[in-house]
Coordinates of C-alpha atoms and ligand atoms in Angstrom, one line a residue:
M1 CA -176.7 129.2 -41.8
T2 CA -177.9 126.9 -39.0
M3 CA -181.1 124.9 -39.0
A4 CA -182.8 123.1 -36.2
S5 CA -186.2 121.3 -36.0
A6 CA -188.4 120.3 -33.0
P7 CA -191.5 118.2 -32.9
G8 CA -195.1 119.1 -31.9
K9 CA -197.0 116.9 -29.4
V10 CA -200.3 115.4 -28.5
I11 CA -201.6 114.9 -25.0
L12 CA -202.7 111.2 -24.8
F13 CA -204.3 111.4 -21.3
G14 CA -204.7 113.7 -18.4
E15 CA -205.2 117.2 -19.6
H16 CA -206.8 119.7 -17.2
A17 CA -206.6 117.3 -14.3
V18 CA -202.8 117.8 -14.5
V19 CA -203.2 121.4 -13.5
S20 CA -204.2 120.1 -10.0
G21 CA -201.3 117.6 -9.9
T22 CA -202.6 114.3 -11.2
P23 CA -200.5 112.7 -14.0
A24 CA -200.8 113.5 -17.8
I25 CA -199.1 111.6 -20.6
G26 CA -197.9 113.4 -23.8
G27 CA -196.0 112.1 -26.8
A28 CA -193.9 114.0 -29.4
I29 CA -195.3 113.6 -32.9
D30 CA -193.7 113.4 -36.3
L31 CA -194.8 116.9 -37.4
R32 CA -192.1 119.5 -36.8
A33 CA -191.2 123.2 -36.8
R34 CA -188.0 124.0 -38.5
V35 CA -186.1 127.2 -37.8
T36 CA -183.2 128.6 -39.8
V37 CA -180.8 131.3 -38.5
Q38 CA -178.6 133.4 -40.8
D39 CA -176.5 136.4 -40.1
M40 CA -178.1 139.5 -41.5
H41 CA -177.7 143.0 -40.3
G42 CA -180.8 144.8 -39.0
C43 CA -183.2 142.2 -40.2
L44 CA -185.8 139.7 -38.9
L45 CA -187.7 137.9 -41.6
I46 CA -190.1 135.1 -40.7
E47 CA -191.7 132.8 -43.2
S48 CA -193.9 129.8 -42.5
G49 CA -196.2 127.3 -44.0
D50 CA -198.8 125.1 -42.2
L51 CA -200.8 122.0 -42.8
T52 CA -203.4 123.8 -44.8
L53 CA -200.5 124.9 -47.1
Q54 CA -201.4 128.6 -46.6
G55 CA -197.9 130.0 -46.2
F56 CA -197.4 133.4 -44.7
T57 CA -194.7 136.0 -44.5
F58 CA -194.0 138.6 -41.9
D59 CA -191.4 141.3 -42.5
L60 CA -190.4 143.4 -39.5
I61 CA -188.8 146.0 -41.7
S62 CA -191.8 146.6 -44.0
G63 CA -194.2 145.7 -41.1
Q64 CA -196.2 143.6 -43.4
V65 CA -198.2 140.7 -41.7
I66 CA -200.1 138.2 -43.8
S67 CA -201.4 135.8 -41.2
A68 CA -202.2 135.5 -37.5
G69 CA -199.9 132.5 -37.3
A70 CA -197.0 134.7 -38.3
A71 CA -197.8 137.2 -35.5
I72 CA -197.8 134.3 -33.0
A73 CA -194.5 132.9 -34.3
T74 CA -192.9 136.3 -34.2
R75 CA -193.9 136.9 -30.6
Y76 CA -192.2 133.7 -29.5
I77 CA -189.1 134.1 -31.7
S78 CA -188.7 137.7 -30.5
A79 CA -188.8 136.5 -26.9
V80 CA -186.1 133.9 -27.6
L81 CA -183.9 136.4 -29.4
K82 CA -184.3 138.9 -26.4
E83 CA -183.5 136.1 -23.8
L84 CA -180.3 135.1 -25.7
E85 CA -179.4 138.7 -26.5
A86 CA -179.2 137.8 -30.2
C87 CA -179.6 140.3 -33.0
N88 CA -178.8 140.9 -36.7
L89 CA -180.2 137.7 -37.8
R90 CA -182.6 136.4 -40.4
I91 CA -184.9 133.8 -38.9
T92 CA -187.0 131.5 -41.2
V93 CA -189.7 129.2 -39.8
Q94 CA -191.3 126.3 -41.7
S95 CA -193.9 124.6 -39.6
D96 CA -196.1 121.6 -40.2
L97 CA -198.1 122.4 -37.0
L98 CA -201.4 124.4 -37.0
P99 CA -201.0 127.2 -34.5
A100 CA -203.2 127.5 -31.4
S101 CA -204.6 124.0 -31.9
G102 CA -203.0 122.1 -29.0
L103 CA -200.3 120.4 -31.1
G104 CA -197.5 122.3 -29.3
S105 CA -196.7 124.6 -32.2
S106 CA -195.4 127.5 -30.1
A107 CA -193.2 125.2 -28.0
A108 CA -191.7 123.6 -31.1
I109 CA -190.9 127.0 -32.6
V110 CA -189.3 128.3 -29.3
V111 CA -187.2 125.1 -28.8
A112 CA -186.1 124.9 -32.5
T113 CA -185.2 128.7 -32.4
A114 CA -183.2 128.3 -29.1
A115 CA -181.4 125.2 -30.5
A116 CA -180.6 126.9 -33.8
L117 CA -179.3 130.0 -32.0
N118 CA -177.4 127.8 -29.5
A119 CA -175.5 126.2 -32.4
H120 CA -175.2 129.3 -34.5
L121 CA -173.8 131.5 -31.7
D122 CA -171.8 128.8 -29.9
L123 CA -173.7 129.2 -26.7
C124 CA -172.9 125.7 -25.4
L125 CA -176.3 125.2 -23.8
S126 CA -177.2 121.7 -22.9
L127 CA -180.5 120.1 -23.9
K128 CA -181.7 120.5 -20.3
E129 CA -180.9 124.2 -20.4
I130 CA -182.7 124.6 -23.8
A131 CA -185.8 122.8 -22.2
S132 CA -185.8 125.0 -19.1
L133 CA -185.1 128.3 -21.0
S134 CA -187.8 127.4 -23.5
H135 CA -190.3 126.7 -20.8
K136 CA -189.5 130.0 -19.1
I137 CA -189.9 131.9 -22.5
E138 CA -193.2 130.1 -23.3
K139 CA -194.6 130.8 -19.9
S140 CA -193.6 134.5 -20.1
V141 CA -195.2 135.0 -23.5
Q142 CA -198.3 133.2 -22.2
Q143 CA -198.4 135.3 -19.1
G144 CA -197.6 132.7 -16.6
L145 CA -199.4 129.8 -18.1
G146 CA -197.9 126.7 -19.6
S147 CA -197.0 123.3 -18.2
P148 CA -193.4 122.1 -19.0
M149 CA -195.0 119.3 -21.1
D150 CA -194.8 121.0 -24.5
T151 CA -191.3 122.4 -24.3
A152 CA -189.9 119.2 -22.7
L153 CA -191.5 117.1 -25.5
A154 CA -190.2 119.4 -28.2
T155 CA -186.7 119.2 -26.7
F156 CA -186.4 115.5 -25.6
G157 CA -189.0 113.9 -27.8
G158 CA -190.4 110.4 -26.9
Y159 CA -193.1 110.4 -24.2
L160 CA -193.4 112.2 -20.9
Q161 CA -195.5 111.9 -17.8
V162 CA -196.1 115.3 -16.0
S163 CA -197.4 115.5 -12.5
G164 CA -195.6 118.2 -10.8
V165 CA -192.3 116.6 -12.0
V166 CA -191.6 115.7 -15.6
E167 CA -190.6 112.1 -16.2
A168 CA -189.5 110.3 -19.4
L169 CA -191.6 107.2 -20.3
D170 CA -190.2 104.4 -22.4
L171 CA -193.1 103.4 -24.6
P172 CA -193.5 102.1 -28.2
P173 CA -194.8 104.4 -31.0
L174 CA -198.5 104.8 -31.6
D175 CA -200.2 105.6 -34.9
L176 CA -203.0 108.0 -34.4
A177 CA -205.3 110.2 -36.4
V178 CA -205.7 113.9 -35.5
G179 CA -208.9 115.6 -36.3
C180 CA -208.8 119.4 -36.2
T181 CA -211.8 121.6 -35.8
R182 CA -209.9 124.5 -37.5
R183 CA -211.1 126.7 -34.6
P184 CA -208.1 127.9 -32.7
H185 CA -208.4 127.4 -29.0
D186 CA -207.4 129.5 -26.0
T187 CA -205.8 127.3 -23.5
R188 CA -205.8 130.0 -20.8
S189 CA -209.6 130.5 -20.9
E190 CA -210.3 126.8 -20.9
V191 CA -208.1 126.2 -17.9
L192 CA -209.7 129.1 -16.1
K193 CA -213.1 127.8 -16.9
V194 CA -212.3 124.3 -15.5
Q195 CA -210.7 125.8 -12.4
T196 CA -213.8 128.0 -11.8
L197 CA -216.0 124.9 -12.1
R198 CA -213.7 123.1 -9.6
K199 CA -214.1 126.0 -7.1
R200 CA -217.9 125.9 -7.5
Y201 CA -218.3 122.1 -7.3
P202 CA -215.2 120.7 -5.6
E203 CA -217.0 117.5 -4.5
L204 CA -217.9 116.8 -8.1
V205 CA -214.8 118.0 -10.0
E206 CA -212.1 116.6 -7.7
P207 CA -213.3 113.1 -8.2
I208 CA -213.3 113.7 -12.1
F209 CA -209.7 114.9 -11.8
Q210 CA -208.8 111.8 -9.7
A211 CA -210.5 109.5 -12.3
I212 CA -208.5 111.2 -15.1
G213 CA -205.3 110.7 -13.2
A214 CA -206.1 107.1 -12.6
I215 CA -206.7 106.7 -16.4
S216 CA -203.2 108.1 -17.1
K217 CA -201.7 105.7 -14.7
R218 CA -203.6 102.6 -16.1
A219 CA -202.7 103.7 -19.7
V220 CA -198.9 103.5 -19.3
P221 CA -198.6 99.6 -19.0
L222 CA -201.4 99.1 -21.6
I223 CA -199.5 101.3 -24.2
R224 CA -196.2 99.5 -23.3
E225 CA -197.9 96.1 -23.9
Q226 CA -199.7 97.3 -27.1
R227 CA -203.1 96.4 -25.6
L228 CA -204.7 98.9 -27.9
E229 CA -208.3 98.0 -27.5
E230 CA -208.0 98.8 -23.8
V231 CA -206.0 102.0 -24.6
G232 CA -209.0 103.0 -26.9
E233 CA -211.5 102.3 -24.1
L234 CA -209.5 104.6 -21.7
M235 CA -209.5 107.3 -24.4
N236 CA -213.3 107.1 -24.6
I237 CA -213.7 107.3 -20.8
N238 CA -211.2 110.2 -20.7
H239 CA -213.2 112.0 -23.4
G240 CA -216.4 111.6 -21.4
L241 CA -214.8 113.1 -18.3
L242 CA -213.4 116.1 -20.3
E243 CA -217.0 116.6 -21.5
G244 CA -218.1 116.7 -17.9
L245 CA -215.5 119.4 -17.3
G246 CA -217.2 121.5 -20.0
V247 CA -214.3 121.7 -22.5
G248 CA -216.1 119.8 -25.3
T249 CA -217.6 121.6 -28.3
R250 CA -220.1 120.5 -30.9
D251 CA -217.3 120.3 -33.6
L252 CA -215.0 118.2 -31.3
G253 CA -217.9 115.9 -30.4
E254 CA -218.8 115.4 -34.1
L255 CA -215.2 114.4 -34.9
V256 CA -215.1 112.1 -31.9
Y257 CA -218.3 110.3 -32.9
A258 CA -217.4 110.2 -36.6
A259 CA -214.1 108.6 -35.5
R260 CA -215.8 106.0 -33.3
G261 CA -218.6 105.4 -35.8
S262 CA -217.8 105.2 -39.6
G263 CA -214.1 105.7 -38.8
G264 CA -213.9 102.4 -36.9
A265 CA -211.6 103.9 -34.3
M266 CA -210.9 101.9 -31.1
G267 CA -211.1 105.1 -29.1
A268 CA -211.2 108.9 -29.6
K269 CA -210.8 111.9 -27.3
I270 CA -210.1 115.6 -27.2
T271 CA -206.4 116.3 -27.0
G272 CA -205.2 119.4 -25.1
A273 CA -207.3 122.2 -23.7
G274 CA -210.5 121.7 -25.8
G275 CA -212.9 124.5 -26.6
G276 CA -211.7 124.1 -30.2
G277 CA -208.3 122.7 -31.4
C278 CA -208.0 119.0 -32.0
M279 CA -209.1 115.5 -31.1
I280 CA -207.1 112.3 -31.5
A281 CA -208.3 108.8 -32.5
L282 CA -206.7 105.4 -32.3
P283 CA -207.4 103.5 -35.6
G284 CA -209.0 100.1 -35.6
L285 CA -207.2 97.3 -37.4
N286 CA -206.7 98.4 -41.1
S287 CA -209.0 101.4 -40.7
E288 CA -206.6 104.3 -40.8
A289 CA -207.7 105.5 -44.3
A290 CA -211.4 105.1 -43.4
L291 CA -210.8 107.1 -40.1
I292 CA -209.1 110.0 -41.9
A293 CA -211.9 110.0 -44.5
S294 CA -214.6 110.0 -41.7
L295 CA -213.0 112.9 -39.9
R296 CA -212.8 114.9 -43.1
Q297 CA -216.4 114.1 -43.9
A298 CA -217.4 115.4 -40.5
G299 CA -215.8 118.7 -41.4
G300 CA -212.3 118.4 -39.7
A301 CA -208.8 118.8 -41.1
A302 CA -207.4 115.3 -40.5
F303 CA -204.0 113.7 -40.7
S304 CA -202.0 110.8 -39.4
V305 CA -199.3 111.2 -36.7
R306 CA -196.9 108.8 -35.0
T307 CA -196.1 109.4 -31.3
G308 CA -192.8 109.0 -29.5
C309 CA -190.8 110.8 -32.1
E310 CA -187.3 112.4 -31.9
G311 CA -186.9 115.7 -30.0
V312 CA -185.0 118.8 -31.2
R313 CA -182.2 118.2 -33.6
L314 CA -179.9 120.1 -35.9
E315 CA -180.7 119.7 -39.6
E316 CA -178.6 120.0 -42.7
G317 CA -179.2 123.3 -44.4
P318 CA -181.3 123.4 -47.7
Ligands
PMV1 O1 -203.8 123.5 -25.3 P1 -202.8 122.5 -25.0 O2 -202.8 121.4 -25.8 O3 -201.4 123.0 -24.8 O4 -203.2 121.8 -23.6 C1 -203.1 122.4 -22.4 C2 -203.2 121.2 -21.4 C3 -203.9 121.7 -20.1 O5 -203.8 120.6 -19.2 C4 -205.3 122.0 -20.3 C5 -203.1 122.9 -19.5 C6 -201.7 122.6 -18.9 O6 -201.0 123.5 -18.7 O7 -201.4 121.4 -18.6

């Protein structure tokens, strides 16, 4: 039996504008997907649990599906098995990450599966090869869409800046609150929506992209120097620009305003594609519990995360 785990991620700054080449910054978080591989003839069994503690099971032999999350996980795992020509295995997934919510759940599952198979089958793939194979698999399952951010963060951990090339950033950890609308989002349709807006109003949308890229650049030294009030201000500006691009929703807005109001956050913004999914907030001094409570009161699922966490790793079996 071989077990590997890989982290999810949040995008701190720069989503959507990154599609047109300006920089975005993401951090691996301390919520993980764990994948176990065991030899078993003619079997693929996937089990998972998520943050709402609603576990699910999907059995390919009985054909029984008890959750959309299981179907998503199965699609990605099957693609990894096919790519690595692996069969006769039992695969078990335990994930802390809500699927389709912008927390990098599918990338964490793909990377953890690839790493577990790599060790179990002695494939001798390097981390770089796992990252690039996982990006290729995620992109093919998502029909051509997917920046390398999620799979690279799931593999290497820490922080990354993406702007055409992927660069590691050496930054200290940040403690954030995540507020989740519980509405799954569709990254593809949000990206298409923004790109359509850009075609219709290039003279308006291009400057928004440039401003978002400038925020990402300014944020890096501020995070490094722990100037959190200014980091919070940049989060607020970035959120306003994402609203301008049309990816805000009422639910996300309510969570953002609850975080900044009764939650005492220094800053709050959508994280990821928007249109549902999650927002992140930077707690004010001593206000993390109040922040989580405010997000829950505003109707979100809320939890704390730390950014800059470790990438994929092999785990001791149960
Ligand atoms: O839905 P997420 O969190 O994976 O966010 C996608 C980020 C975008 O910038 C909107 C798209 C991309 O590929 O970078």
